[in-house]
Amino acid sequence: MPFRNSAATLPEALASVSAQSFGDWELLAVDDRSTDDSAEIVREFAAGDPRVRLLQNDSGRGVVGASETAGRVARAEWLARMDSDDVSHPERLARQWAMAQARPDLDVIGCGVEILTPLGDGMARHVEWVNSLAEPEAIANARFIENPLVHPSALMRKAAVNAVGGYREVPWAEDHDLWLRLLERGSVFGKVPETLLGWRDSATRLTRNDPRYGDVFRNKMRAHFLSRMPRIREHGVVVAGAGPIGKAIAQELLLRGIEVKGFYEVHPRRIGEKIHGAAVAGLEDFGKCWREAVMLGAVGVPGARDDIAGMAREAGYVDGRDFWALC
């Protein structure tokens, strides 16, 4: 549990860990240079429970450094993640640990989450979507749309995290980056369907204020990992959608040496044009041109994701192999 100036929410977060029905845990609370009473709150709590340890972030600033600090000290084979402003249900660790025992193939286990103090519909829609991804295949195939598993809800196999280099400083979201490296290496993700974490929304969340979590760097992250896929390196891509998202991801892939074979587009004025040197075809040709290329669904209009995925399946594309939804 990394924390920085979290005095207002730490007592509830700490109490929710203490109330777990599963008792064989240690809490590594890592102070990331707090200037309020956060460290003292943890120190007092630890005085009453030897399972709680107060650590100082001895690595880089922020969540990455704090998580790396905890990972080095952790004695268990599994790492449970939580933020200092969230609340875990008393059965969270018990249910996740039961799944870990029943499903030895899993390396990362999330749970259902509920949003606390939502500041608009955007986060609520995201939580609804994340909670809908329950099975390993669905989580893996959604990896490029948005972050498919809420980071502070995760129980992770420590050996799997270490095998991909742990947390790292990147230009984009560090948690999504970790999931993508784990999935790239073949790790299997699962999720306990019950709602076991209260995930707090706030105006100061990094996802609302830090450009690393925005569209520009999300597209760079997508292109970085897509361009490492052997099938894409060999056969290139075709982009379903010639709007802003499709153009942006195509440009990022071109910068990484990936051939963009063409685009599919519904807008009649774009059909027959060229974008980044690649031809734009209409829906009447969908799935008929550039068949060797991997298709990327890149239309941000509500409902378009499912429509494009359905058309791709009808054309013989397989999700997670030669078709990836990006939005």
mmCIF file of C-alpha atoms in Angstrom, residues 13-269:
data_model
loop_
_atom_site.group_PDB
_atom_site.id
_atom_site.type_symbol
_atom_site.label_atom_id
_atom_site.label_comp_id
_atom_site.label_asym_id
_atom_site.label_seq_id
_atom_site.Cartn_x
_atom_site.Cartn_y
_atom_site.Cartn_z
ATOM 1 C CA ALA A 13 -8.030 1.703 4.310
ATOM 2 C CA LEU A 14 -5.904 0.215 7.105
ATOM 3 C CA ALA A 15 -8.968 -0.909 9.044
ATOM 4 C CA SER A 16 -10.307 -2.714 5.979
ATOM 5 C CA VAL A 17 -7.094 -4.742 5.740
ATOM 6 C CA SER A 18 -7.152 -5.508 9.448
ATOM 7 C CA ALA A 19 -10.741 -6.759 9.089
ATOM 8 C CA GLN A 20 -9.870 -9.405 6.481
ATOM 9 C CA SER A 21 -11.261 -12.858 7.270
ATOM 10 C CA PHE A 22 -8.046 -14.276 5.762
ATOM 11 C CA GLY A 23 -5.438 -13.548 8.405
ATOM 12 C CA ASP A 24 -2.108 -14.762 7.001
ATOM 13 C CA TRP A 25 -0.934 -11.488 5.501
ATOM 14 C CA GLU A 26 1.620 -8.756 6.042
ATOM 15 C CA LEU A 27 0.832 -5.173 5.134
ATOM 16 C CA LEU A 28 3.730 -3.240 3.645
ATOM 17 C CA ALA A 29 2.697 0.419 3.825
ATOM 18 C CA VAL A 30 5.245 2.476 1.899
ATOM 19 C CA ASP A 31 5.551 6.187 2.658
ATOM 20 C CA ASP A 32 6.291 8.099 -0.529
ATOM 21 C CA ARG A 33 7.675 11.226 1.175
ATOM 22 C CA SER A 34 4.483 12.345 2.938
ATOM 23 C CA THR A 35 4.421 15.787 4.539
ATOM 24 C CA ASP A 36 1.267 15.264 6.617
ATOM 25 C CA ASP A 37 0.465 12.819 9.445
ATOM 26 C CA SER A 38 0.170 9.767 7.182
ATOM 27 C CA ALA A 39 3.309 8.021 8.428
ATOM 28 C CA GLU A 40 2.328 8.546 12.058
ATOM 29 C CA ILE A 41 -1.111 7.059 11.387
ATOM 30 C CA VAL A 42 0.507 3.921 9.970
ATOM 31 C CA ARG A 43 3.074 3.826 12.793
ATOM 32 C CA GLU A 44 0.348 3.898 15.423
ATOM 33 C CA PHE A 45 -1.652 1.250 13.600
ATOM 34 C CA ALA A 46 1.427 -0.977 13.290
ATOM 35 C CA ALA A 47 2.014 -0.706 17.031
ATOM 36 C CA GLY A 48 -1.177 -2.680 17.538
ATOM 37 C CA ASP A 49 -0.650 -5.261 14.798
ATOM 38 C CA PRO A 50 2.775 -6.812 14.083
ATOM 39 C CA ARG A 51 1.617 -7.775 10.581
ATOM 40 C CA VAL A 52 1.739 -4.102 9.588
ATOM 41 C CA ARG A 53 5.108 -2.636 8.557
ATOM 42 C CA LEU A 54 5.880 0.994 7.792
ATOM 43 C CA LEU A 55 8.468 1.395 5.030
ATOM 44 C CA GLN A 56 10.081 4.400 3.392
ATOM 45 C CA ASN A 57 10.196 4.560 -0.382
ATOM 46 C CA ASP A 58 13.875 3.864 -1.074
ATOM 47 C CA SER A 59 13.498 3.924 -4.844
ATOM 48 C CA GLY A 60 12.199 6.517 -7.299
ATOM 49 C CA ARG A 61 9.322 8.785 -6.389
ATOM 50 C CA GLY A 62 5.741 7.705 -6.857
ATOM 51 C CA VAL A 63 3.820 4.470 -7.175
ATOM 52 C CA VAL A 64 6.551 2.696 -9.154
ATOM 53 C CA GLY A 65 9.252 3.305 -6.571
ATOM 54 C CA ALA A 66 6.957 2.504 -3.659
ATOM 55 C CA SER A 67 5.760 -0.707 -5.280
ATOM 56 C CA GLU A 68 9.319 -1.779 -6.027
ATOM 57 C CA THR A 69 10.289 -1.051 -2.422
ATOM 58 C CA ALA A 70 7.478 -3.264 -1.132
ATOM 59 C CA GLY A 71 8.207 -5.992 -3.672
ATOM 60 C CA ARG A 72 11.796 -6.319 -2.511
ATOM 61 C CA VAL A 73 10.770 -6.635 1.132
ATOM 62 C CA ALA A 74 7.713 -8.863 0.673
ATOM 63 C CA ARG A 75 8.177 -12.372 2.078
ATOM 64 C CA ALA A 76 5.113 -14.002 0.542
ATOM 65 C CA GLU A 77 4.886 -15.608 -2.893
ATOM 66 C CA TRP A 78 1.833 -13.514 -3.731
ATOM 67 C CA LEU A 79 1.472 -9.717 -3.702
ATOM 68 C CA ALA A 80 -1.892 -8.089 -3.031
ATOM 69 C CA ARG A 81 -2.174 -4.480 -4.163
ATOM 70 C CA MET A 82 -4.256 -1.702 -2.623
ATOM 71 C CA ASP A 83 -4.281 2.095 -2.622
ATOM 72 C CA SER A 84 -4.359 4.160 0.554
ATOM 73 C CA ASP A 85 -7.746 5.695 -0.272
ATOM 74 C CA ASP A 86 -9.541 2.444 -1.129
ATOM 75 C CA VAL A 87 -11.506 -0.008 1.001
ATOM 76 C CA SER A 88 -11.261 -3.799 0.803
ATOM 77 C CA HIS A 89 -14.263 -5.977 1.622
ATOM 78 C CA PRO A 90 -13.559 -8.345 4.566
ATOM 79 C CA GLU A 91 -13.679 -11.350 2.216
ATOM 80 C CA ARG A 92 -11.434 -9.902 -0.474
ATOM 81 C CA LEU A 93 -8.201 -11.757 0.316
ATOM 82 C CA ALA A 94 -10.020 -14.952 1.277
ATOM 83 C CA ARG A 95 -11.903 -15.098 -2.023
ATOM 84 C CA GLN A 96 -8.845 -14.222 -4.107
ATOM 85 C CA TRP A 97 -6.671 -16.727 -2.260
ATOM 86 C CA ALA A 98 -9.303 -19.437 -2.767
ATOM 87 C CA MET A 99 -9.230 -18.755 -6.501
ATOM 88 C CA ALA A 100 -5.414 -18.871 -6.511
ATOM 89 C CA GLN A 101 -5.555 -22.332 -4.920
ATOM 90 C CA ALA A 102 -8.300 -23.577 -7.222
ATOM 91 C CA ARG A 103 -6.735 -22.124 -10.390
ATOM 92 C CA PRO A 104 -2.949 -22.697 -10.332
ATOM 93 C CA ASP A 105 -2.764 -21.447 -13.933
ATOM 94 C CA LEU A 106 -3.529 -17.877 -12.837
ATOM 95 C CA ASP A 107 -0.793 -15.307 -12.234
ATOM 96 C CA VAL A 108 -2.994 -12.258 -11.580
ATOM 97 C CA ILE A 109 -6.382 -12.311 -9.852
ATOM 98 C CA GLY A 110 -8.600 -9.247 -9.646
ATOM 99 C CA CYS A 111 -12.077 -8.781 -8.238
ATOM 100 C CA GLY A 112 -15.202 -6.792 -8.872
ATOM 101 C CA VAL A 113 -14.948 -3.151 -7.813
ATOM 102 C CA GLU A 114 -17.376 -0.399 -6.946
ATOM 103 C CA ILE A 115 -16.590 3.248 -7.435
ATOM 104 C CA LEU A 116 -16.595 5.429 -4.316
ATOM 105 C CA THR A 117 -17.520 9.112 -4.618
ATOM 106 C CA PRO A 118 -17.755 9.110 -8.451
ATOM 107 C CA LEU A 119 -17.042 12.437 -10.137
ATOM 108 C CA GLY A 120 -19.051 11.896 -13.306
ATOM 109 C CA ASP A 121 -20.175 9.110 -15.594
ATOM 110 C CA GLY A 122 -16.801 8.357 -17.174
ATOM 111 C CA MET A 123 -15.332 6.429 -14.267
ATOM 112 C CA ALA A 124 -18.640 4.647 -13.626
ATOM 113 C CA ARG A 125 -18.723 3.434 -17.236
ATOM 114 C CA HIS A 126 -15.130 2.284 -16.961
ATOM 115 C CA VAL A 127 -15.871 0.296 -13.792
ATOM 116 C CA GLU A 128 -18.915 -1.299 -15.426
ATOM 117 C CA TRP A 129 -16.757 -2.354 -18.385
ATOM 118 C CA VAL A 130 -13.905 -3.663 -16.195
ATOM 119 C CA ASN A 131 -16.325 -5.667 -14.073
ATOM 120 C CA SER A 132 -17.745 -7.281 -17.227
ATOM 121 C CA LEU A 133 -14.348 -8.848 -18.011
ATOM 122 C CA ALA A 134 -14.386 -12.010 -15.917
ATOM 123 C CA GLU A 135 -12.710 -14.799 -17.881
ATOM 124 C CA PRO A 136 -8.994 -14.952 -18.824
ATOM 125 C CA GLU A 137 -9.643 -14.751 -22.576
ATOM 126 C CA ALA A 138 -11.881 -11.703 -22.238
ATOM 127 C CA ILE A 139 -9.330 -9.910 -20.056
ATOM 128 C CA ALA A 140 -6.466 -10.741 -22.409
ATOM 129 C CA ASN A 141 -8.344 -9.714 -25.554
ATOM 130 C CA ALA A 142 -9.362 -6.369 -24.007
ATOM 131 C CA ARG A 143 -5.801 -5.408 -23.085
ATOM 132 C CA PHE A 144 -5.510 -2.599 -25.656
ATOM 133 C CA ILE A 145 -8.930 -1.001 -25.096
ATOM 134 C CA GLU A 146 -8.270 0.310 -21.602
ATOM 135 C CA ASN A 147 -6.702 -1.116 -18.466
ATOM 136 C CA PRO A 148 -8.595 -4.449 -18.186
ATOM 137 C CA LEU A 149 -8.011 -5.018 -14.458
ATOM 138 C CA VAL A 150 -8.136 -2.415 -11.688
ATOM 139 C CA HIS A 151 -4.618 -2.270 -10.302
ATOM 140 C CA PRO A 152 -5.409 -1.916 -6.564
ATOM 141 C CA SER A 153 -7.765 -4.907 -6.824
ATOM 142 C CA ALA A 154 -5.007 -7.290 -7.875
ATOM 143 C CA LEU A 155 -3.449 -10.330 -6.252
ATOM 144 C CA MET A 156 -0.261 -11.128 -8.195
ATOM 145 C CA ARG A 157 2.146 -14.042 -8.257
ATOM 146 C CA LYS A 158 5.450 -12.461 -7.217
ATOM 147 C CA ALA A 159 7.548 -14.730 -9.461
ATOM 148 C CA ALA A 160 5.517 -13.692 -12.531
ATOM 149 C CA VAL A 161 5.918 -9.992 -11.725
ATOM 150 C CA ASN A 162 9.653 -10.399 -11.201
ATOM 151 C CA ALA A 163 9.988 -12.393 -14.423
ATOM 152 C CA VAL A 164 8.899 -9.381 -16.497
ATOM 153 C CA GLY A 165 11.077 -6.921 -14.593
ATOM 154 C CA GLY A 166 8.564 -5.688 -12.024
ATOM 155 C CA TYR A 167 7.237 -2.157 -12.086
ATOM 156 C CA ARG A 168 9.133 0.280 -14.284
ATOM 157 C CA GLU A 169 9.178 3.971 -15.049
ATOM 158 C CA VAL A 170 7.525 4.455 -18.453
ATOM 159 C CA PRO A 171 6.021 7.392 -20.380
ATOM 160 C CA TRP A 172 2.539 5.858 -19.972
ATOM 161 C CA ALA A 173 0.509 4.253 -17.166
ATOM 162 C CA GLU A 174 2.792 2.019 -15.086
ATOM 163 C CA ASP A 175 0.055 -0.437 -14.055
ATOM 164 C CA HIS A 176 -1.245 -0.977 -17.594
ATOM 165 C CA ASP A 177 2.348 -1.391 -18.742
ATOM 166 C CA LEU A 178 2.871 -4.163 -16.171
ATOM 167 C CA TRP A 179 -0.279 -5.983 -17.258
ATOM 168 C CA LEU A 180 0.743 -5.777 -20.923
ATOM 169 C CA ARG A 181 4.189 -7.212 -20.194
ATOM 170 C CA LEU A 182 2.672 -10.027 -18.153
ATOM 171 C CA LEU A 183 0.119 -10.840 -20.863
ATOM 172 C CA GLU A 184 2.821 -10.642 -23.523
ATOM 173 C CA ARG A 185 4.796 -13.262 -21.623
ATOM 174 C CA GLY A 186 1.778 -15.551 -21.366
ATOM 175 C CA SER A 187 0.514 -14.844 -17.848
ATOM 176 C CA VAL A 188 -3.122 -15.738 -17.264
ATOM 177 C CA PHE A 189 -5.460 -13.246 -15.570
ATOM 178 C CA GLY A 190 -8.617 -14.124 -13.665
ATOM 179 C CA LYS A 191 -11.154 -12.269 -11.596
ATOM 180 C CA VAL A 192 -13.338 -13.023 -8.599
ATOM 181 C CA PRO A 193 -16.718 -11.723 -9.802
ATOM 182 C CA GLU A 194 -17.949 -10.470 -6.417
ATOM 183 C CA THR A 195 -17.491 -6.776 -5.624
ATOM 184 C CA LEU A 196 -14.670 -6.819 -3.084
ATOM 185 C CA LEU A 197 -12.968 -3.416 -3.456
ATOM 186 C CA GLY A 198 -14.242 0.112 -3.022
ATOM 187 C CA TRP A 199 -12.205 2.187 -5.507
ATOM 188 C CA ARG A 200 -12.223 5.884 -4.676
ATOM 189 C CA ASP A 201 -12.564 8.518 -7.362
ATOM 190 C CA SER A 202 -11.205 12.001 -6.704
ATOM 191 C CA ALA A 203 -10.187 15.157 -8.505
ATOM 192 C CA THR A 204 -6.532 14.465 -7.664
ATOM 193 C CA ARG A 205 -6.375 10.979 -9.206
ATOM 194 C CA LEU A 206 -3.409 10.531 -11.526
ATOM 195 C CA THR A 207 -5.752 9.185 -14.187
ATOM 196 C CA ARG A 208 -7.437 12.603 -14.244
ATOM 197 C CA ASN A 209 -4.358 14.821 -14.057
ATOM 198 C CA ASP A 210 -1.264 13.055 -15.361
ATOM 199 C CA PRO A 211 -0.745 13.097 -19.174
ATOM 200 C CA ARG A 212 0.794 9.611 -18.952
ATOM 201 C CA TYR A 213 -2.760 8.303 -18.539
ATOM 202 C CA GLY A 214 -4.190 10.261 -21.481
ATOM 203 C CA ASP A 215 -4.902 9.314 -25.082
ATOM 204 C CA VAL A 216 -1.576 10.446 -26.548
ATOM 205 C CA PHE A 217 0.557 8.231 -24.354
ATOM 206 C CA ARG A 218 -2.017 5.428 -24.358
ATOM 207 C CA ASN A 219 -1.601 5.252 -28.137
ATOM 208 C CA LYS A 220 2.172 5.189 -27.778
ATOM 209 C CA MET A 221 1.844 2.334 -25.302
ATOM 210 C CA ARG A 222 -0.499 0.409 -27.588
ATOM 211 C CA ALA A 223 1.843 0.841 -30.535
ATOM 212 C CA HIS A 224 4.854 -0.166 -28.448
ATOM 213 C CA PHE A 225 3.341 -3.516 -27.509
ATOM 214 C CA LEU A 226 1.535 -4.165 -30.790
ATOM 215 C CA SER A 227 4.755 -3.609 -32.707
ATOM 216 C CA ARG A 228 6.441 -6.368 -30.654
ATOM 217 C CA MET A 229 3.956 -9.014 -31.817
ATOM 218 C CA PRO A 230 5.577 -11.352 -34.369
ATOM 219 C CA ARG A 231 2.413 -11.584 -36.468
ATOM 220 C CA ILE A 232 2.205 -7.798 -36.769
ATOM 221 C CA ARG A 233 5.925 -7.406 -37.444
ATOM 222 C CA GLU A 234 5.628 -9.935 -40.278
ATOM 223 C CA HIS A 235 2.286 -9.028 -41.846
ATOM 224 C CA GLY A 236 1.530 -5.442 -40.803
ATOM 225 C CA VAL A 237 -1.895 -4.081 -39.856
ATOM 226 C CA VAL A 238 -5.139 -2.902 -41.393
ATOM 227 C CA VAL A 239 -7.035 -0.323 -39.363
ATOM 228 C CA ALA A 240 -10.827 -0.373 -39.106
ATOM 229 C CA GLY A 241 -11.521 3.315 -38.654
ATOM 230 C CA ALA A 242 -9.922 6.264 -40.426
ATOM 231 C CA GLY A 243 -10.824 8.855 -37.819
ATOM 232 C CA PRO A 244 -8.565 10.446 -35.198
ATOM 233 C CA ILE A 245 -7.927 7.232 -33.254
ATOM 234 C CA GLY A 246 -7.148 5.152 -36.318
ATOM 235 C CA LYS A 247 -4.852 7.811 -37.753
ATOM 236 C CA ALA A 248 -3.017 8.268 -34.456
ATOM 237 C CA ILE A 249 -2.345 4.568 -33.871
ATOM 238 C CA ALA A 250 -1.294 4.113 -37.492
ATOM 239 C CA GLN A 251 1.223 6.939 -37.204
ATOM 240 C CA GLU A 252 2.666 5.467 -33.983
ATOM 241 C CA LEU A 253 3.004 2.047 -35.605
ATOM 242 C CA LEU A 254 4.695 3.517 -38.681
ATOM 243 C CA LEU A 255 7.236 5.215 -36.412
ATOM 244 C CA ARG A 256 8.040 1.736 -35.039
ATOM 245 C CA GLY A 257 8.571 0.228 -38.473
ATOM 246 C CA ILE A 258 5.178 -1.511 -38.798
ATOM 247 C CA GLU A 259 3.552 -1.492 -42.229
ATOM 248 C CA VAL A 260 0.023 -0.064 -42.322
ATOM 249 C CA LYS A 261 -1.589 -1.860 -45.259
ATOM 250 C CA GLY A 262 -4.845 0.089 -45.363
ATOM 251 C CA PHE A 263 -7.941 1.426 -43.630
ATOM 252 C CA TYR A 264 -11.621 0.531 -43.606
ATOM 253 C CA GLU A 265 -13.984 3.474 -43.237
ATOM 254 C CA VAL A 266 -17.725 4.168 -43.386
ATOM 255 C CA HIS A 267 -17.453 7.881 -44.228
ATOM 256 C CA PRO A 268 -17.923 8.203 -48.018
ATOM 257 C CA ARG A 269 -15.613 11.202 -48.408
#
